[in-house]
Amino acid sequence: MSQKITIPGTTPFDGAEAMKGYALNKMCFSFNDKVNRDAFVADPEAYMSQFGLNEQQKAAIRSKQVLELIAAGGNAYYLAKFAGIFGLDMQDIGAQQTGMSKEAFMAKLAAYAQQ
């Protein structure tokens, strides 16, 4: 029997989270196409409604805060599509998640890679 491991401050992306975040992740996946990114930027509220986001998901999108998006069922890989609209990359997302500046987060990654 496997034991469930929890890491403080993290939200495991399991089946329940996948179901919870389906609409949010589906919308973020749509951002692979420029026409969809442009449609979102032109009218975010209409675009979110088109995908059936719930109020928690809409509030998280409006906030642009990664931890709120993850709490709403977002998957980091799909959220990167959303972040890209605003010129953010995975290091920006990691920095937000850890409460660090991007520079400090990248330095921490570099130090870890040196080990």
C-alpha atoms as one frame of an Amber mdcrd trajectory, in Angstrom:
protein
   0.000   0.000   0.000   1.398   3.412  -0.945   1.496   6.227   1.544   0.257
   9.679   0.559   3.037  12.224   0.948   2.112  15.829   1.599   4.398  18.798
   1.150   3.343  21.899   3.089   2.252  24.736   0.811   1.601  22.512  -2.196
  -1.563  21.290  -3.841  -1.175  17.870  -5.459  -2.744  17.759  -8.912  -4.751
  14.572  -8.612  -7.953  13.316 -10.187 -10.147  15.484  -7.980  -8.178  18.615
  -8.878  -8.280  17.667 -12.560 -12.071  17.442 -12.448 -12.336  20.657 -10.438
 -10.115  22.579 -12.855 -11.293  21.091 -16.148 -12.898  24.289 -17.509  -9.982
  26.460 -16.368  -7.369  24.151 -17.868  -9.352  23.742 -21.080  -9.483  27.522
 -21.440  -5.761  27.877 -20.765  -5.006  25.148 -23.314  -6.926  27.170 -25.894
  -4.264  29.856 -25.587  -2.022  27.739 -27.806  -3.713  29.603 -30.671  -3.037
  33.314 -31.091  -6.604  34.027 -32.149  -7.773  32.715 -28.759  -5.190  34.747
 -26.840  -6.343  37.840 -28.722 -10.002  37.053 -27.981  -9.216  36.688 -24.274
  -7.304  39.976 -24.142 -10.145  41.750 -25.994 -12.851  40.541 -23.576 -11.673
  38.335 -20.688 -15.115  38.093 -19.074 -16.805  36.842 -22.239 -13.957  34.432
 -22.903 -14.154  32.974 -19.386 -17.927  32.584 -19.699 -17.499  30.795 -23.024
 -15.564  28.067 -21.173 -17.932  27.939 -18.206 -15.484  28.988 -15.508 -16.960
  29.143 -12.028 -16.644  32.232  -9.818 -13.521  30.958  -8.012 -11.799  30.337
 -11.343 -12.840  33.721 -12.742 -11.559  35.492  -9.637  -8.267  33.606  -9.895
  -7.879  34.575 -13.564  -8.605  38.212 -12.719  -6.017  38.167  -9.921  -3.304
  36.576 -12.114  -2.003  34.911  -8.938  -0.648  31.416  -9.510  -1.542  30.062
  -6.076  -5.171  31.158  -6.531  -5.223  29.543  -9.974  -3.836  26.294  -8.560
  -6.385  26.395  -5.714  -9.077  26.736  -8.407  -7.872  23.487 -10.017  -5.307
  24.903 -12.408  -2.463  22.744 -13.683   0.914  24.528 -13.837   1.528  23.428
 -17.421  -1.763  24.873 -18.644  -1.383  27.957 -16.465   1.881  28.677 -18.277
  -0.220  29.264 -21.412  -2.203  31.903 -19.515   0.924  33.475 -18.024   2.472
  33.703 -21.492  -0.216  36.175 -22.530   1.327  38.595 -20.042   4.944  37.823
 -20.957   5.524  35.597 -17.925   7.468  32.336 -17.995   7.811  29.334 -15.685
  10.427  31.139 -13.578   7.899  33.926 -12.946   5.347  31.308 -11.937   7.836
  29.556  -9.639   8.763  32.860  -8.036   5.091  33.631  -7.360   4.544  30.192
  -5.857   7.490  30.549  -3.488   6.978  34.221  -2.655  10.425  35.076  -4.020
  11.546  37.553  -6.621  12.238  36.028 -10.021  15.952  36.747  -9.601  16.075
  35.025  -6.192  14.112  32.057  -7.520  16.475  31.681 -10.497  19.497  31.920
  -8.177  17.991  29.175  -6.013  17.489  26.980  -9.102  21.066  27.616 -10.210
  22.423  26.761  -6.740  20.357  23.570  -6.698  21.727  22.592 -10.110  25.286
  23.016  -8.786  24.712  20.406  -6.048
